[in-house]
Coordinates of C-alpha atoms in Angstrom, one line a residue:
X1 CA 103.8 -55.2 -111.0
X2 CA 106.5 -58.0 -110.4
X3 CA 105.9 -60.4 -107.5
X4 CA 109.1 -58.5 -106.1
X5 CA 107.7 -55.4 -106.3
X6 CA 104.4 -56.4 -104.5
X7 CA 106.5 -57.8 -102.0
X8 CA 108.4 -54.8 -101.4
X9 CA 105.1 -53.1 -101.5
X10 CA 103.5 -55.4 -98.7
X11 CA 106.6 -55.0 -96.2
X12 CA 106.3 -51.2 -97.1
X13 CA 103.1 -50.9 -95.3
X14 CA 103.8 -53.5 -92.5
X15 CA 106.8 -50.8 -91.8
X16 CA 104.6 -48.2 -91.4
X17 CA 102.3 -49.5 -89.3
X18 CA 105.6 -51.0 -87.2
X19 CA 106.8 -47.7 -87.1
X20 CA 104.1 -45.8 -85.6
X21 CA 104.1 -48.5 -82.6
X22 CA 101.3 -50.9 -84.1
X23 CA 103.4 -54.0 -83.5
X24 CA 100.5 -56.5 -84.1
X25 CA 99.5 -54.9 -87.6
X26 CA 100.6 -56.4 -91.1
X27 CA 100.3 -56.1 -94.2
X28 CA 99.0 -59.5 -96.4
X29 CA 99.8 -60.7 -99.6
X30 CA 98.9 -57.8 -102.3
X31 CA 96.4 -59.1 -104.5
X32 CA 95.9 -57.7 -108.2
X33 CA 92.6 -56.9 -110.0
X34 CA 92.2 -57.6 -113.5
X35 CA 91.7 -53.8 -114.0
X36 CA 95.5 -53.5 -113.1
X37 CA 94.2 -51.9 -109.5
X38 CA 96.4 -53.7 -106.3
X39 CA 94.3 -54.6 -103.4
X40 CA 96.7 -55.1 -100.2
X41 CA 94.7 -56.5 -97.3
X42 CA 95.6 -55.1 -93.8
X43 CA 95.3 -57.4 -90.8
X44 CA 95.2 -54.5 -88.1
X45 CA 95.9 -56.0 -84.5
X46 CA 93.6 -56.2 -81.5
X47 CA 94.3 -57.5 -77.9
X48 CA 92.1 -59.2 -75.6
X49 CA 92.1 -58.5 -72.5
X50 CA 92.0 -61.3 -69.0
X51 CA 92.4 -59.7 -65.5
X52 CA 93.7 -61.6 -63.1
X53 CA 94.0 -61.5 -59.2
X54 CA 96.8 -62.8 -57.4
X55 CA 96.7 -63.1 -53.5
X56 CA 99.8 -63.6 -51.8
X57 CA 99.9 -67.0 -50.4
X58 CA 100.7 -67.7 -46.4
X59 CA 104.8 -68.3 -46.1
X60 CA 105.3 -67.0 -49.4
X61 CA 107.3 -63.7 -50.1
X62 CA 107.2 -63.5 -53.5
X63 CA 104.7 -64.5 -56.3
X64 CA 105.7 -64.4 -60.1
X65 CA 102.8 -63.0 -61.4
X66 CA 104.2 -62.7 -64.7
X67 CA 102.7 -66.0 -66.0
X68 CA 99.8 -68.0 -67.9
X69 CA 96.4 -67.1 -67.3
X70 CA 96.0 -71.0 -66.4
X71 CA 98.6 -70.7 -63.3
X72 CA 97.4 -67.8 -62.4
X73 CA 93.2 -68.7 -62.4
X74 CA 94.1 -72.2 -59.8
X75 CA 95.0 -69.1 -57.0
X76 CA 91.9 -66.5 -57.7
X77 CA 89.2 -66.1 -55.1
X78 CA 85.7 -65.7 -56.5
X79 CA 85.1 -63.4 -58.4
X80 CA 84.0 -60.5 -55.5
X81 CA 82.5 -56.4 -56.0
X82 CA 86.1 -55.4 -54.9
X83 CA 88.0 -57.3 -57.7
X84 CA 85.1 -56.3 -60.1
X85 CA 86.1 -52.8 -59.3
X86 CA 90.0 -53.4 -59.7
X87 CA 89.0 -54.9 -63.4
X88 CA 87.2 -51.8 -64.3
X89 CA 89.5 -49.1 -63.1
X90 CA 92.3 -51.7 -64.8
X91 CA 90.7 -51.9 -68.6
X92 CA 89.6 -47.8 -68.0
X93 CA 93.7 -47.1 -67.4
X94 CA 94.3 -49.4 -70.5
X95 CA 92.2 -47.6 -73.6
X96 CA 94.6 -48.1 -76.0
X97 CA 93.9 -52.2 -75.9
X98 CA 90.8 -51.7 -76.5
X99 CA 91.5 -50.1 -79.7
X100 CA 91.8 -51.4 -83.3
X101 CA 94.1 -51.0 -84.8
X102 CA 96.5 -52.0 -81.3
X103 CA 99.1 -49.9 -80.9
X104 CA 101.8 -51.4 -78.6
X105 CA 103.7 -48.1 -77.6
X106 CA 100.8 -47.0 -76.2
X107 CA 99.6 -49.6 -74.2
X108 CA 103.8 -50.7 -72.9
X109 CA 103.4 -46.9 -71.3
X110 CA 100.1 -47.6 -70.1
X111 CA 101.2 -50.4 -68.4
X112 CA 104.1 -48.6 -66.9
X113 CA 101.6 -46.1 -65.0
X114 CA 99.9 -48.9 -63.8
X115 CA 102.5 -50.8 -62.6
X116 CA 103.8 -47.5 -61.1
X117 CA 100.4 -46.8 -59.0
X118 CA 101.3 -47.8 -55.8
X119 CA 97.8 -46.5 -54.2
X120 CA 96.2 -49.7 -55.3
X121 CA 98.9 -52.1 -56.3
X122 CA 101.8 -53.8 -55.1
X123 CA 102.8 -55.3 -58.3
X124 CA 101.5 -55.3 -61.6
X125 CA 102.8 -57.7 -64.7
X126 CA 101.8 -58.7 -67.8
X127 CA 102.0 -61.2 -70.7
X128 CA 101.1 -60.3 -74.2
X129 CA 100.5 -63.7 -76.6
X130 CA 99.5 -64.2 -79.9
X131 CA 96.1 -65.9 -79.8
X132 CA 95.0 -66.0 -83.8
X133 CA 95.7 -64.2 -86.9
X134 CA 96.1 -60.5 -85.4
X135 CA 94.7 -61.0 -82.0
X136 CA 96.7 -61.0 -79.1
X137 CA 95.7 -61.9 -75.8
X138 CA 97.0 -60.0 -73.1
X139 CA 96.8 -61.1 -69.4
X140 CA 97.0 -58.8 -66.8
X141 CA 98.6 -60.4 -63.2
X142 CA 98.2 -57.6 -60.3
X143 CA 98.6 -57.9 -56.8
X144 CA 96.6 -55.6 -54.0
X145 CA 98.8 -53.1 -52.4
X146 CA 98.7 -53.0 -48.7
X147 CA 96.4 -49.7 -48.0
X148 CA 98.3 -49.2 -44.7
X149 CA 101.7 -47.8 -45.3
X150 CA 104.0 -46.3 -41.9
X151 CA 107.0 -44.6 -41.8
X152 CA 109.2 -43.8 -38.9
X153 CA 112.1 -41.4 -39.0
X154 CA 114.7 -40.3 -36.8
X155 CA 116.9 -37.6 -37.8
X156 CA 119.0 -34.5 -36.8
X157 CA 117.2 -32.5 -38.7
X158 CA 115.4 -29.8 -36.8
X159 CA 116.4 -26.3 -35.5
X160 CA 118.6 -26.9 -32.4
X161 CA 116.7 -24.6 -30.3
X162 CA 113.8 -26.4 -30.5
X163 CA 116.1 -29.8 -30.0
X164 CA 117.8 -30.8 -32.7
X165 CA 116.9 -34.1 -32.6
X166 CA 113.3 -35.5 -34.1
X167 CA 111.0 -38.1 -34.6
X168 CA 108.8 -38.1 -37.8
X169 CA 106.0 -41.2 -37.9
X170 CA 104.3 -40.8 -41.0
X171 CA 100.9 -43.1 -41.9
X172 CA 99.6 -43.5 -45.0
X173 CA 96.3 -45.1 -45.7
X174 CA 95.5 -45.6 -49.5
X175 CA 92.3 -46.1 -51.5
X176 CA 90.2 -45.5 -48.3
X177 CA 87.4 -45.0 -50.7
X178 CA 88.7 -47.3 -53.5
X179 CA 89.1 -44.3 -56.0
X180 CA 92.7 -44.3 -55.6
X181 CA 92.7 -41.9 -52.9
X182 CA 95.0 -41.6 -49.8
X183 CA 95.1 -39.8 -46.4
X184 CA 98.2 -39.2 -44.7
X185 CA 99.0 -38.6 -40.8
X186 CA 102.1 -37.1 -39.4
X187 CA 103.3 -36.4 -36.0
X188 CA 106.9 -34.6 -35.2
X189 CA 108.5 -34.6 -31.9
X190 CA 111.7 -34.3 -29.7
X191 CA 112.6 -38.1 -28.6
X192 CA 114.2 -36.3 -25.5
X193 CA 111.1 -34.2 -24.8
X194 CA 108.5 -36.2 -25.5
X195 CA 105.9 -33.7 -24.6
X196 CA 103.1 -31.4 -26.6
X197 CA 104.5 -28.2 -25.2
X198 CA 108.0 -29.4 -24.9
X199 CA 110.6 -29.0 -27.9
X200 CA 109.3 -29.7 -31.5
X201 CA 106.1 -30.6 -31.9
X202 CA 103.6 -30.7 -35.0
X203 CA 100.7 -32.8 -36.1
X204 CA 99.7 -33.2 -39.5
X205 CA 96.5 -34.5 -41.8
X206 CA 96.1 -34.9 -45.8
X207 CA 94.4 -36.2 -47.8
X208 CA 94.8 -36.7 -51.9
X209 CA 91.9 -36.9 -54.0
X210 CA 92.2 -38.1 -58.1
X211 CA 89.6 -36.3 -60.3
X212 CA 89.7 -38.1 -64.0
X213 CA 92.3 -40.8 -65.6
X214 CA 94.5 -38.1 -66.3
X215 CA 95.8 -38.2 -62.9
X216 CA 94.4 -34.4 -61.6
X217 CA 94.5 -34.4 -58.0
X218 CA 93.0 -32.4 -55.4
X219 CA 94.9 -32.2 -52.2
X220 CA 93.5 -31.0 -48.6
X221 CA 96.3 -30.4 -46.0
X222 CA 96.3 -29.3 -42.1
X223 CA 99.3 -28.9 -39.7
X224 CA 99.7 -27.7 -36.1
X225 CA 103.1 -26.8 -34.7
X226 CA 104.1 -26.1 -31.1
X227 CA 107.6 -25.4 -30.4
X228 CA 109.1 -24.1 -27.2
X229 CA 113.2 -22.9 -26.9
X230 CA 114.8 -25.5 -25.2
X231 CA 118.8 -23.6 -25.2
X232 CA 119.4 -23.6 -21.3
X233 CA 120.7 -19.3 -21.7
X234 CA 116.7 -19.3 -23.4
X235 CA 115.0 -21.3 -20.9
X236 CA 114.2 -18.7 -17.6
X237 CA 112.7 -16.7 -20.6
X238 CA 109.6 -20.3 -21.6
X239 CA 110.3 -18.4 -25.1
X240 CA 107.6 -20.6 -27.2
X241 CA 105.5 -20.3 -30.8
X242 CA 102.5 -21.9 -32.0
X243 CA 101.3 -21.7 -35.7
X244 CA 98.5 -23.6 -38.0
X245 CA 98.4 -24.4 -41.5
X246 CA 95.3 -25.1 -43.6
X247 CA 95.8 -25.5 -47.5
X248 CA 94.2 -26.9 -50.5
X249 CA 95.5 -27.3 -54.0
X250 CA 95.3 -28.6 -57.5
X251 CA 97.3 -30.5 -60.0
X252 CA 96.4 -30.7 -63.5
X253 CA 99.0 -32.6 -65.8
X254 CA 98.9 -31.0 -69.0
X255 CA 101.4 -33.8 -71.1
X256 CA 102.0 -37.0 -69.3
X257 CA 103.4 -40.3 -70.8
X258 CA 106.1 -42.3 -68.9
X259 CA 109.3 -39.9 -70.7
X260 CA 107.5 -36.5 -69.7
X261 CA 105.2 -34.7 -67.6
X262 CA 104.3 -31.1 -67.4
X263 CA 101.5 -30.0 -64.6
X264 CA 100.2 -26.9 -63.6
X265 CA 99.0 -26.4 -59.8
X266 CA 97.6 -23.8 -58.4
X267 CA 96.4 -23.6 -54.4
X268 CA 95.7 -21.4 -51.4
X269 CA 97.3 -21.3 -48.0
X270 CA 96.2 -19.7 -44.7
X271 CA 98.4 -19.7 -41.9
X272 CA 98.2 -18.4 -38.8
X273 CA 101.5 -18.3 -35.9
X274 CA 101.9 -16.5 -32.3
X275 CA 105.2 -16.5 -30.5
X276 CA 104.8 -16.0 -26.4
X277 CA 107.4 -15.4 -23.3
X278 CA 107.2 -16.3 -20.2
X279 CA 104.9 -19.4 -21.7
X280 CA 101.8 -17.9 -22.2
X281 CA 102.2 -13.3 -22.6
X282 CA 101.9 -12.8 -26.1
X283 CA 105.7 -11.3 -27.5
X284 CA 106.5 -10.6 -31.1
X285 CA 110.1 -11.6 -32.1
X286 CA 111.6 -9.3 -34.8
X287 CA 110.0 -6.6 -37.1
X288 CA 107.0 -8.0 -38.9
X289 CA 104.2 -9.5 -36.4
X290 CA 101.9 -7.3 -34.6
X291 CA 102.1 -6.3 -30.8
X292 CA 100.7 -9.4 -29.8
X293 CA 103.7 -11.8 -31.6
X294 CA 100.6 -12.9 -34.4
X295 CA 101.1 -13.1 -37.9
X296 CA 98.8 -14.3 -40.9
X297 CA 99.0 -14.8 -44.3
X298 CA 97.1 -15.8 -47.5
X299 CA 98.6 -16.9 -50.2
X300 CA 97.5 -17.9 -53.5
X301 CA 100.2 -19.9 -55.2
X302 CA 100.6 -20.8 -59.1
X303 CA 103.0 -23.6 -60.3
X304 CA 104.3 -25.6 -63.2
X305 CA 106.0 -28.8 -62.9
X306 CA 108.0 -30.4 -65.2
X307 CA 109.5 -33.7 -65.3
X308 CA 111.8 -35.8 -68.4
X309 CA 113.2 -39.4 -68.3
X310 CA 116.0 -40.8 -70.6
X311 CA 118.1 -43.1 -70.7
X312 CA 121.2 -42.0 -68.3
X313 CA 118.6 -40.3 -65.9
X314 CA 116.0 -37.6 -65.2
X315 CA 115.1 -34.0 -65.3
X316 CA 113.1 -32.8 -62.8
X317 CA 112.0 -29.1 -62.8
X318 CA 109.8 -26.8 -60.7
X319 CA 108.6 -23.0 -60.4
X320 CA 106.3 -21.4 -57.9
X321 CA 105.3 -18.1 -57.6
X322 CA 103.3 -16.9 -54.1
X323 CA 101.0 -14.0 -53.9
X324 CA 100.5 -12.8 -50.4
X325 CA 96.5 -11.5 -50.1
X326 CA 95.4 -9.3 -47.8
X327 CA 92.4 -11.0 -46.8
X328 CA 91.0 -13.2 -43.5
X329 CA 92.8 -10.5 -41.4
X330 CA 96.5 -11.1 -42.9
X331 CA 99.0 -9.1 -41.1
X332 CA 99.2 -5.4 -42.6
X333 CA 101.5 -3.1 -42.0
X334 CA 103.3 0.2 -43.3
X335 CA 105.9 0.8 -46.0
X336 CA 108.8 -2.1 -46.0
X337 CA 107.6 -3.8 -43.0
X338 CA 107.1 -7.7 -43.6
X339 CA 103.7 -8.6 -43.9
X340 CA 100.9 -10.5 -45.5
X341 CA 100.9 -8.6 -48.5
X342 CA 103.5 -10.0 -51.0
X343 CA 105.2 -11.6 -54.1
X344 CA 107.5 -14.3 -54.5
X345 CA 108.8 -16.7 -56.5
X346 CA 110.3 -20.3 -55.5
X347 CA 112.5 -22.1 -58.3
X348 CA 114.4 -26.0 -58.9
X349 CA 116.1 -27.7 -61.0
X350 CA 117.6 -31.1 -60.5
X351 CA 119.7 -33.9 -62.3
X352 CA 119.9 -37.5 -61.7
X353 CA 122.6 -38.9 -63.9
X354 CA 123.6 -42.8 -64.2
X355 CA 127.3 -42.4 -64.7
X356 CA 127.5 -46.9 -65.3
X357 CA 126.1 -49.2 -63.2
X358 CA 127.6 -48.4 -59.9
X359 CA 127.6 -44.8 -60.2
X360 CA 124.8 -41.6 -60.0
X361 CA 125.7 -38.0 -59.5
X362 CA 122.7 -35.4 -58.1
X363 CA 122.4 -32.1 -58.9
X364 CA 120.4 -29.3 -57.6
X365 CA 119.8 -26.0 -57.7
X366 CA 116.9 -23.7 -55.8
X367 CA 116.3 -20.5 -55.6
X368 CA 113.8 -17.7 -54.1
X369 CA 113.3 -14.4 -55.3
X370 CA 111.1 -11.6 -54.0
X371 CA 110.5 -8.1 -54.1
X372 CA 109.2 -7.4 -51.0
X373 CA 110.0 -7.6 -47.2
X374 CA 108.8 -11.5 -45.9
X375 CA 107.8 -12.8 -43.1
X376 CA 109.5 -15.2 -41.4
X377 CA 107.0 -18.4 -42.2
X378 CA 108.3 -17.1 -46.1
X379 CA 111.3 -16.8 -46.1
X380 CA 114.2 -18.5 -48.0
X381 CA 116.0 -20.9 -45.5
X382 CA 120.1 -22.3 -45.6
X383 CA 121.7 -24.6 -43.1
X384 CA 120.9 -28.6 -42.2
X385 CA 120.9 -32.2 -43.6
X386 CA 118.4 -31.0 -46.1
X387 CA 120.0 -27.9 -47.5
X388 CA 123.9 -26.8 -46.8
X389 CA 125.4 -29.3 -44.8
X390 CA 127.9 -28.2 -42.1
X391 CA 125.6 -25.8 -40.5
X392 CA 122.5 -26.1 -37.9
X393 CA 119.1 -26.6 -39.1
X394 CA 118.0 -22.8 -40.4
X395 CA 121.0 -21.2 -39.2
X396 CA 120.4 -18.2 -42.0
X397 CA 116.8 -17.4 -43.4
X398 CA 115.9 -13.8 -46.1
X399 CA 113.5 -12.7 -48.2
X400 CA 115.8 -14.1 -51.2
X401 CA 118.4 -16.8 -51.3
X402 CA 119.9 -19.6 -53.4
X403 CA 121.4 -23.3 -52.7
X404 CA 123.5 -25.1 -54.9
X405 CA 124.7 -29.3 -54.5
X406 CA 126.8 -31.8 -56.2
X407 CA 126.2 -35.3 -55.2
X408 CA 128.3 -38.4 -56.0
X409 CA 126.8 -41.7 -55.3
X410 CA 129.3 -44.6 -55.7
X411 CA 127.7 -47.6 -54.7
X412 CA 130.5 -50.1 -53.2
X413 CA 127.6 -52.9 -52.6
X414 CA 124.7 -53.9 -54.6
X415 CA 121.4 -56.6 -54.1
X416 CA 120.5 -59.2 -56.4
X417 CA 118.5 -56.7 -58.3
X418 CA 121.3 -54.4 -58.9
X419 CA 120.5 -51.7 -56.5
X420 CA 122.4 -50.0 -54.0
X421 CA 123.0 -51.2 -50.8
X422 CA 126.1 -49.7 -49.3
X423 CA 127.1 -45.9 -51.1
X424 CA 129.7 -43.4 -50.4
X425 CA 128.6 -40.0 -51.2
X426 CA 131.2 -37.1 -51.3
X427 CA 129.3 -33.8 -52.1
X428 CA 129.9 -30.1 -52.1
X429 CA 126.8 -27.8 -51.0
X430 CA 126.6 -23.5 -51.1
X431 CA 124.2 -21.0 -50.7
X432 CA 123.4 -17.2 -50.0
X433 CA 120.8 -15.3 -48.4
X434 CA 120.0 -11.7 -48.8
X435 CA 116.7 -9.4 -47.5
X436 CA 115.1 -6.8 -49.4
X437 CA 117.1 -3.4 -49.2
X438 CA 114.4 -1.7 -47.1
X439 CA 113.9 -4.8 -45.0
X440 CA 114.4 -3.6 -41.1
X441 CA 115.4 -6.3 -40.0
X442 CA 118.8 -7.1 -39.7
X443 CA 121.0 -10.2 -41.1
X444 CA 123.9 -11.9 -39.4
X445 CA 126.9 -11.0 -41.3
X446 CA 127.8 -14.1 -42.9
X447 CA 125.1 -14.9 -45.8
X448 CA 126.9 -16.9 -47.8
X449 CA 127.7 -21.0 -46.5
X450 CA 129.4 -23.4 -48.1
X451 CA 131.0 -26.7 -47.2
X452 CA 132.4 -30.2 -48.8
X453 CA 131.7 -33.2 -47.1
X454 CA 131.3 -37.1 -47.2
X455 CA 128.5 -39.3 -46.6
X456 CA 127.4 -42.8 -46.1
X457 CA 124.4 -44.5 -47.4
X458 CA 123.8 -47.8 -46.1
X459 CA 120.7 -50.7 -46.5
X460 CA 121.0 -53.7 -43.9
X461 CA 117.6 -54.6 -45.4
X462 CA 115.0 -53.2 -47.3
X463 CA 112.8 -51.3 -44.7
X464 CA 115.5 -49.7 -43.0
X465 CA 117.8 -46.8 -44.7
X466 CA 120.7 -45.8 -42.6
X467 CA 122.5 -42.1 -43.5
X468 CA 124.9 -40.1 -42.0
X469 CA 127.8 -37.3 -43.6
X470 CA 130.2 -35.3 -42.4
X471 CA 130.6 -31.5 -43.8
X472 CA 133.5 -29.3 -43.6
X473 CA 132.4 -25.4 -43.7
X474 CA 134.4 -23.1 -46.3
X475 CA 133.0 -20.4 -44.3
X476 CA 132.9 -19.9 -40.3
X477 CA 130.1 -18.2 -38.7
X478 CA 130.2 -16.6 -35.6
X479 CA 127.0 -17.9 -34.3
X480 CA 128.4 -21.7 -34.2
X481 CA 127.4 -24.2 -31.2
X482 CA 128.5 -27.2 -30.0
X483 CA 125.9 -28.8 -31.2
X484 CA 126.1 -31.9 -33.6
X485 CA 125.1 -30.1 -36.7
X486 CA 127.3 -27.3 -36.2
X487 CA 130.0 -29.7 -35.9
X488 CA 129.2 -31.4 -39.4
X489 CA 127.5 -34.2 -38.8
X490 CA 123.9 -35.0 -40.1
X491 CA 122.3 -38.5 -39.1
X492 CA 118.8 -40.4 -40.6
X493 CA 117.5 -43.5 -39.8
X494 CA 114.3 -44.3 -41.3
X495 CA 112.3 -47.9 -41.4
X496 CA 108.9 -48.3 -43.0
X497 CA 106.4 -50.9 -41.4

């Protein structure tokens, strides 16, 4: 061979080896044997691996941990259990550096789930050198996440019976037992009836559990709601509910890198509600709940999740379908009645799509299909700041339904990172709502809502997101209040401690 064919020969193989994401791999000079054979030594890459910890300093805001391992060592504590632990879990996320030859796709989207788990980290950077012939020495810089996370919300949002108006405080505590676990707390209440048998109120606990590096979670959740009717033509009646929620569930991600995920869940819900008059006489409302106003259900519920990124955006796309058992003394009952005993399936689809740099339009679409009669607690829900804007919170709920929304984001301000501050957000929601044909109970006649409307999105700083838009119905129903939701307008304010 001709010293320009061996040369051709040795970048050949580098390419491979480039190609399939081993950036640290090369081919060296091709050597011939006197027996004609061509020997072409391979100098596959490895990394080395330095963990570093990085405490934020007193009076400083911001660290660049994305440096040398020498400016980086001058600010480490000794080397203590907890950061041992940190440096474990770190090289365990990060197999692919451990492997010869290195492959650098690998270990960039390894890093990206790292950087992205915000359990344990607040930021996470790294440097990749050359150290020798081959070796690179990569330096991971992370800094300790705050485990205490809380989040206060005031919103519009709830049904105005119950007062339209709510607080949500949400608090987060992460990697209680430094497994990357996290246990959530969440109260709800009327601001102008700040009482636990006044208005909205519900109480919440969760907690999250990861099983294996795949990220498979285990989730344990537990809610308690009591409302009471708070409409002045309602109040003579002390119409109020009270309900319970106990579920667990589990994720298993069946493909995850940082482009795609697809996860399967499956879980199981019980959940148990009373309505009363008169405050405390037992009083169903509708066709469905027993003589007493209670009704159960168990559900099992399977799902499959999936989720793409590109370059313009994301795909995001979700099914569930709910079986309704009849077992811890669900609510039974004859022929079409609602009950405990049902089927049902939940589906989403949604778009997020960069239009340049200033510019992102949302779209999403749910839907709810069933063949049976539901139960209130099951049904299919239209009407709020989270579904079709321009009507009160649940102003229509069936068995079966669909929502549709277009969402244009122009941003009119940005930080010094490029993201929005200040957005306008015209937008055009719909929806419909229909019960099973032998359903007894009866539905409004206007099903099918609509509006177009305008929104503002707006940042004074980062821990406080202000919202508030404005929808025009196409379609009047006769049920409308005075109330500020049935007027159009839907408010947020949310700041996070």
């Amino acid at each position: 061979m001709t010293a320009e064919q061996l040369s051709s020969l040795q970048d050949a193989i580098t390419l491979v080896y480039i190609e399939a994401g081993y950036l640290t791999s090369r081919a060296g000079t091709p050597q011939a044997e006197s027996d004609g054979t061509v020997l072409v030594p391979v100098i596959e890459g490895s990394a080395v691996v330095t963990v570093n910890r990085i405490e934020n300093e007193e009076g400083q805001d911001d660290i660049d941990v994305a440096c040398p391992s020498s400016t980086v060592t001058s600010r480490n504590r000794a080397n203590t259990r907890r950061e041992a632990d940190f440096e474990a879990y770190i090289r365990r996320q990060l197999q692919s550096a451990e492997e010869v030859p290195l492959n650098t796709s690998r270990l960039e989207e390894e890093l990206r789930f790292l950087s992205n788990d915000n359990t344990r980290f607040e930021k996470v950077e790294s440097v990749l050198g050359s150290r020798s012939d081959g070796v690179s020495e990569l330096v991971i810089c992370y800094e300790e996440a705050n485990p205490l996370s809380v989040s206060i919300n005031f919103s519009n949002n709830a049904p105005p019976s119950v007062g339209s108006e709510r607080v949500d405080v949400a608090l987060s505590l992460g990697n209680v037992l430094e497994i990357g676990d996290q246990f959530f707390i969440s109260n709800q209440f009327d601001p102008s009836n700040f009482s636990a048998t006044r208005g909205i109120n519900a109480f919440g606990l969760g907690y999250r559990l990861p099983l294996d590096r795949r990220s498979s979670t285990l989730q344990f959740r537990v809610e308690a709601n009591r409302n009471s009717i708070l409409q002045e033509e309602f109040r003579p009646l002390e119409l109020r509910a009270a309900s319970e929620l106990y579920e667990v569930s589990f994720r298993y991600p069946l493909q995850r890198s940082y482009r795609e995920e697809l996860g399967l869940s499956v879980g199981f819900a019980y959940q148990d509600g009373q309505t009363f008059v008169f405050n405390n006489i037992p009083q169903p409302f509708g066709i469905g709940p027993d003589e007493n106003g209670v009704s159960r259900t168990s559900v099992i519920s399977l799902g499959i999740d999936y989720l793409n990124r590109d370059s313009t955006g994301r795909w995001l796309s979700q099914a569930q379908c709910r079986f309704g058992l009849g077992i811890f003394d669900a609510t039974s009952n004859p022929g079409s009645i609602p009950d405990g005993q049902f089927v049902s399936c939940l589906g989403l689809v949604q778009r997020v799509q960069r239009i340049g740099s200033r510019n992102f339009l949302i779209v999403q679409a749910d839907i709810q299909l069933s063949p049976d009669s539901l139960l209130p607690s099951q049904q299919f829900t239209l009407g709020g700041g989270s579904s079709v804007r321009g009507y009160r919170e649940n102003i229509r709920s069936a068995d079966n339904g669909f929502r549709f929304s277009v969402e244009n984001r122009f941003t009119l301000r940005q930080d010094e990172n490029f993201e929005p501050v200040l957005q306008l957000a015209p937008f055009v929601d719909v929806g419909a709502v229909w019960n099973h044909p032998d359903n007894p109970n009866i539905l409004p006649e206007e099903t099918f809502l609509g509006s177009i409307g305008l929104g503002i999105l707006w940042q004074p700083f980062p821990a406080l997101d202000l919202g508030l838009y404005y929808a025009e119905p196409f379609v009047d129903v006769g049920d409308r209040t005075n109330n500020l939701q049935d007027e159009g307008f839907h408010f947020r304010v949310n700041y996070r401690l």
